[in-house]
mmCIF file of C-alpha atoms in Angstrom:
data_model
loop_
_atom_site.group_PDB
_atom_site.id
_atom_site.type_symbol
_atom_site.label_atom_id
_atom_site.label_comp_id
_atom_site.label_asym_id
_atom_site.label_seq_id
_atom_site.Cartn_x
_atom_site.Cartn_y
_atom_site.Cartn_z
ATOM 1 C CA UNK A 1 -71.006 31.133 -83.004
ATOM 2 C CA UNK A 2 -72.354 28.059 -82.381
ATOM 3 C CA UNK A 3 -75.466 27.498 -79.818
ATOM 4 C CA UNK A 4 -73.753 23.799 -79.378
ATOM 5 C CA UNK A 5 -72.290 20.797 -81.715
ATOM 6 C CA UNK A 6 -69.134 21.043 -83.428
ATOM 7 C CA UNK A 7 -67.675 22.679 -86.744
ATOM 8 C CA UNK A 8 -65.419 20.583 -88.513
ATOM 9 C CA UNK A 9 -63.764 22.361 -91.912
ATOM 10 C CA UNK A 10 -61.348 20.960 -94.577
ATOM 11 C CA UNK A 11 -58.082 22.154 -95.352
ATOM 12 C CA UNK A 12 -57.779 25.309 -96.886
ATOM 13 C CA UNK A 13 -61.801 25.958 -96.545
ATOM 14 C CA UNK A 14 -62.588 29.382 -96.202
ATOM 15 C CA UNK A 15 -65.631 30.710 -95.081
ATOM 16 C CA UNK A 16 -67.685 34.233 -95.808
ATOM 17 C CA UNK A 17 -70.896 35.325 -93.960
ATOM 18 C CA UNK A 18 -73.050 38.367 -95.187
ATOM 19 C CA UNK A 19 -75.405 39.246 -92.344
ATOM 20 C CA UNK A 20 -78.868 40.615 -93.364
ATOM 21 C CA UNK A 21 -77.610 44.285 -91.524
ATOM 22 C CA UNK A 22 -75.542 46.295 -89.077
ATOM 23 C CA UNK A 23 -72.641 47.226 -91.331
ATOM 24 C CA UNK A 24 -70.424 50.284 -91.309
ATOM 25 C CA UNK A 25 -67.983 50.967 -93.815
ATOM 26 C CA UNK A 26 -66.297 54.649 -92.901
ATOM 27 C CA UNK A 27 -63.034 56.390 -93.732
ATOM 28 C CA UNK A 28 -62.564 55.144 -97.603
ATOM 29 C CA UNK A 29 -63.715 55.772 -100.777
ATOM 30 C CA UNK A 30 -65.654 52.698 -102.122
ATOM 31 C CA UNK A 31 -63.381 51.713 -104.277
ATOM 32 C CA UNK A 32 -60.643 51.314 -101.632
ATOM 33 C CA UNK A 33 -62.614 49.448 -99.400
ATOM 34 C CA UNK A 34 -63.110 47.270 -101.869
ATOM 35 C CA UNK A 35 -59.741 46.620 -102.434
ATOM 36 C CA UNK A 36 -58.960 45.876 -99.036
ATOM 37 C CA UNK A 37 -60.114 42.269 -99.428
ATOM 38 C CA UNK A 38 -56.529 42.495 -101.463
ATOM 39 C CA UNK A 39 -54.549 43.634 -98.845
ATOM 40 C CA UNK A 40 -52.372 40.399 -98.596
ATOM 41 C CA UNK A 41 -51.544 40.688 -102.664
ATOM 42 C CA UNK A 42 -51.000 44.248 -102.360
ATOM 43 C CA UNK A 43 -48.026 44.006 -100.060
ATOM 44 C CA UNK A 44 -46.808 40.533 -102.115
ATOM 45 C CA UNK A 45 -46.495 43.624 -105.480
ATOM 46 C CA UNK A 46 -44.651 45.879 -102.993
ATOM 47 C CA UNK A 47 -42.058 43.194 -101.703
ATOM 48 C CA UNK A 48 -41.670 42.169 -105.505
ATOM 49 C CA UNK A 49 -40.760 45.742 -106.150
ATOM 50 C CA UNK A 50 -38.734 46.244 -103.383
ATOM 51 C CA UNK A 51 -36.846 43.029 -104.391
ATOM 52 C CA UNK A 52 -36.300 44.303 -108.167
ATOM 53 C CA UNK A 53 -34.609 47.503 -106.739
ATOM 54 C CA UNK A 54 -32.441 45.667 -104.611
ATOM 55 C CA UNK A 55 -31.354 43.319 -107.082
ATOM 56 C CA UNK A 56 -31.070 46.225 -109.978
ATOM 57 C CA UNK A 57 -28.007 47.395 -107.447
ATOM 58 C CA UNK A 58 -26.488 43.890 -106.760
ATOM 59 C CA UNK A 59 -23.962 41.850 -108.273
ATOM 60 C CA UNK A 60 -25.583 39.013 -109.954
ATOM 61 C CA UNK A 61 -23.239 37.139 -109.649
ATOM 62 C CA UNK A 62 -23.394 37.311 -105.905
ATOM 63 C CA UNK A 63 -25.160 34.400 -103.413
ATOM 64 C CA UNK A 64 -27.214 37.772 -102.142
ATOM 65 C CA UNK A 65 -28.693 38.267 -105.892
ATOM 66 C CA UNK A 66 -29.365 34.673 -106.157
ATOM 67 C CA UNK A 67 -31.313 34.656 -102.787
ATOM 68 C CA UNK A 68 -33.427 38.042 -103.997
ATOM 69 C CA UNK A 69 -34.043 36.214 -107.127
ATOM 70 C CA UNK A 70 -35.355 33.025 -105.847
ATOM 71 C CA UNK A 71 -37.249 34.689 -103.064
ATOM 72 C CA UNK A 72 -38.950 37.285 -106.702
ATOM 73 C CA UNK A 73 -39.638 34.293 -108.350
ATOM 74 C CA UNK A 74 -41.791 32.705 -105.542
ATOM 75 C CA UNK A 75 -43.518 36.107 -105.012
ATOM 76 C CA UNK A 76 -44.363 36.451 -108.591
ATOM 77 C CA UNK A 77 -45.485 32.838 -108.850
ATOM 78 C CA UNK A 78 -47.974 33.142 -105.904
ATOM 79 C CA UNK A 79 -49.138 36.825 -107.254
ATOM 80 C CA UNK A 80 -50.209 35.090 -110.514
ATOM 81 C CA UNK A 81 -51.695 31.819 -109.637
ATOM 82 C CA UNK A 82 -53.828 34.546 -107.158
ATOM 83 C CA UNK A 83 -54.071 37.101 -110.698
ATOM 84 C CA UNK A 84 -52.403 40.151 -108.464
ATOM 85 C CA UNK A 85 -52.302 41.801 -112.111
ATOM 86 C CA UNK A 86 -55.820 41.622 -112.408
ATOM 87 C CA UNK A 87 -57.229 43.169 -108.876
ATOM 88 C CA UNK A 88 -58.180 46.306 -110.115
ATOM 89 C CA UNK A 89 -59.972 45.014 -112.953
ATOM 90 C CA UNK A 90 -62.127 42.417 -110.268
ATOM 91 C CA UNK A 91 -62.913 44.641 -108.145
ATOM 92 C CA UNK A 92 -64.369 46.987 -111.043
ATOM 93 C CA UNK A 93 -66.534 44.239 -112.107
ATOM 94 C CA UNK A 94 -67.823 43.291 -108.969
ATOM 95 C CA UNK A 95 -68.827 47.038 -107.959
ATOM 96 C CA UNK A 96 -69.775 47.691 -111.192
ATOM 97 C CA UNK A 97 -72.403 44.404 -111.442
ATOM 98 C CA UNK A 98 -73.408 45.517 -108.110
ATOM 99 C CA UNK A 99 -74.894 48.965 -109.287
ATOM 100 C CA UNK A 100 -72.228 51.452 -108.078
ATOM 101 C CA UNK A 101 -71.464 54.012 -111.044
ATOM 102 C CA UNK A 102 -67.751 54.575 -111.948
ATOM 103 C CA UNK A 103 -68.564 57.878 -110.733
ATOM 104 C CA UNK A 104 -68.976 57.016 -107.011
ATOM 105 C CA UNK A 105 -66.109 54.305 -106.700
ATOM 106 C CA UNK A 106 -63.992 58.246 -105.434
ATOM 107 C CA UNK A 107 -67.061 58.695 -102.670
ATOM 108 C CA UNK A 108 -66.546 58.428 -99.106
ATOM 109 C CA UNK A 109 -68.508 54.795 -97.821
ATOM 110 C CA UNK A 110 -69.773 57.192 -95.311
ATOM 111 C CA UNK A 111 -72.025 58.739 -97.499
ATOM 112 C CA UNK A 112 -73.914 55.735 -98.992
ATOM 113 C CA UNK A 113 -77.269 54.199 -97.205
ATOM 114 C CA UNK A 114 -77.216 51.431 -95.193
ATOM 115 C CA UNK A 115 -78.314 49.558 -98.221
ATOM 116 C CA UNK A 116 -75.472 50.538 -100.320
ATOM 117 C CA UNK A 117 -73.148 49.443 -97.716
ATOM 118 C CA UNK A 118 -74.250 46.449 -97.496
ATOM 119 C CA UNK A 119 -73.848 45.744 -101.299
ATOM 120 C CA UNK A 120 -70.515 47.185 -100.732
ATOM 121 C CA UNK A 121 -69.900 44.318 -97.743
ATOM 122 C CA UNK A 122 -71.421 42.079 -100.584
ATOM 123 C CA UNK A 123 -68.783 42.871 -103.326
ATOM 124 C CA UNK A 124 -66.003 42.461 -100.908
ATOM 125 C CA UNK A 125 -67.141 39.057 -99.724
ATOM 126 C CA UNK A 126 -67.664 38.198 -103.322
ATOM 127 C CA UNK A 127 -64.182 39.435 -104.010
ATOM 128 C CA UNK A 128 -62.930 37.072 -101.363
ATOM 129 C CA UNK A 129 -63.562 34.123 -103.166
ATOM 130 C CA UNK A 130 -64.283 31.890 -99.768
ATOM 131 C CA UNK A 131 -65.022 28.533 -100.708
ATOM 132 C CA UNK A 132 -68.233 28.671 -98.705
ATOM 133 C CA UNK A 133 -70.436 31.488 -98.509
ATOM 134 C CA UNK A 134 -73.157 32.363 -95.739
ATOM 135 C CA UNK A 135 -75.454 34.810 -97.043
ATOM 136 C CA UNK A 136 -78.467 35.954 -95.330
ATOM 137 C CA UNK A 137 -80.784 37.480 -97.463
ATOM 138 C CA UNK A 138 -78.101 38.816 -100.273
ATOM 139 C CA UNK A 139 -80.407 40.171 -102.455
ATOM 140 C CA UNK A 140 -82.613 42.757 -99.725
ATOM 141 C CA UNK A 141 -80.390 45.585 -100.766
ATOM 142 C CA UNK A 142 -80.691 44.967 -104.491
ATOM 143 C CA UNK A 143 -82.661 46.250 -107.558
ATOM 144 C CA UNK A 144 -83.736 43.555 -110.532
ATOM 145 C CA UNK A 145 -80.102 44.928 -112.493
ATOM 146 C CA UNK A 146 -78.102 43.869 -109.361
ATOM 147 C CA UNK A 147 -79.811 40.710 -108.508
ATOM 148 C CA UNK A 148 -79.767 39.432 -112.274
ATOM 149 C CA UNK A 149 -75.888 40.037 -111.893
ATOM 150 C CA UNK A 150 -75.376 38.605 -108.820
ATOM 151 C CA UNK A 151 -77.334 35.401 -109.398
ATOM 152 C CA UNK A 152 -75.356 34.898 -112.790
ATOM 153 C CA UNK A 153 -71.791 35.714 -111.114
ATOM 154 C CA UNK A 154 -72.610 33.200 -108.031
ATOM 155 C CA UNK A 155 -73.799 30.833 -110.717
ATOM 156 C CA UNK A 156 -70.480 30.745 -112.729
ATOM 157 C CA UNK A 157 -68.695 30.702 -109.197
ATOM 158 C CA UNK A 158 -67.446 27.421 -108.301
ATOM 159 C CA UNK A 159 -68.106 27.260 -104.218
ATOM 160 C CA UNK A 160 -70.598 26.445 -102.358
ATOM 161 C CA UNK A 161 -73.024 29.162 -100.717
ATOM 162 C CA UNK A 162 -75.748 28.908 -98.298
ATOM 163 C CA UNK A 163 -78.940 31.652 -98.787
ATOM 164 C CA UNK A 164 -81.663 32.268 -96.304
ATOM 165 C CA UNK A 165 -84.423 34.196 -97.555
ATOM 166 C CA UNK A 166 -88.081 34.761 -96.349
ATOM 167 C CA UNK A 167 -90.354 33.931 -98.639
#
């Protein structure tokens, strides 16, 4: 929040923050809260299925089918130009870069350190894809493996990201 002054963003700007601590992930495994940044393209794959059904026991040739159809085709358009297909496979990446072993993606976040919580809050925000990222001392929580990753992935990311660190 803002002490005084104004924030002024741009159309479609999105914006994630990473505080320094005071995160609690509880009640899924890692690798669901992870995908819960996809929540949004999760239910777009579940309306397009839905659709398919319904239109697999209509007449094609009826305005009904057409109207299914059109409204599939949109849904499928979005879900790529987002790459719905290819969630899974981000989200891996991410948590993987970040040091969690394939192993522990099943785990409960309630039994990970504060520290590995907050690299879990780091993948999500990462996963997000804001165009401007707020992150207050990213790498605290990190060993040389993880921050070597992260610096490369935010390098090759094309948004803009404000660090604080204490030097």
């Amino acid at each position: 929040s803002l002490d005084y002054g104004t924030i002024s963003f741009t159309k479609g700007m999105t914006i994630g923050y990473l505080p320094q601590d005071g995160l609690n992930l509880t009640g899924r495994t890692v690798f669901q809260e992870a995908m819960t940044v996809f929540d949004k393209l999760r239910q777009m794959e579940k309306e397009l299925e839905e659709l398919h059904h319904k239109m697999a026991e209509m007449d094609p040739q009826s305005p009904d089918w057409a109207t299914a159809a059109e409204r599939a085709h949109d849904i499928d358009t979005e879900f790529r130009n987002r790459d719905g297909y290819a969630i899974e496979a981000q989200v891996g990446i991410v948590l993987d870069g970040l040091g969690f072993r394939k192993e522990d993606w099943g785990r409960l976040t309630d039994e990970f350190s504060g520290g590995w919580q907050m690299r879990l809050a780091l993948a999500k925000l990462l996963l997000e894809k804001p165009s401007l990222l707020l992150l207050d001392e990213p790498t605290n929580h990190l060993d040389l493996e993880a921050r070597n990753w992260l610096e490369e992935y935010l390098t090759d990311r094309k948004s803009t990201r404000l660090n604080s660190s204490h030097v």
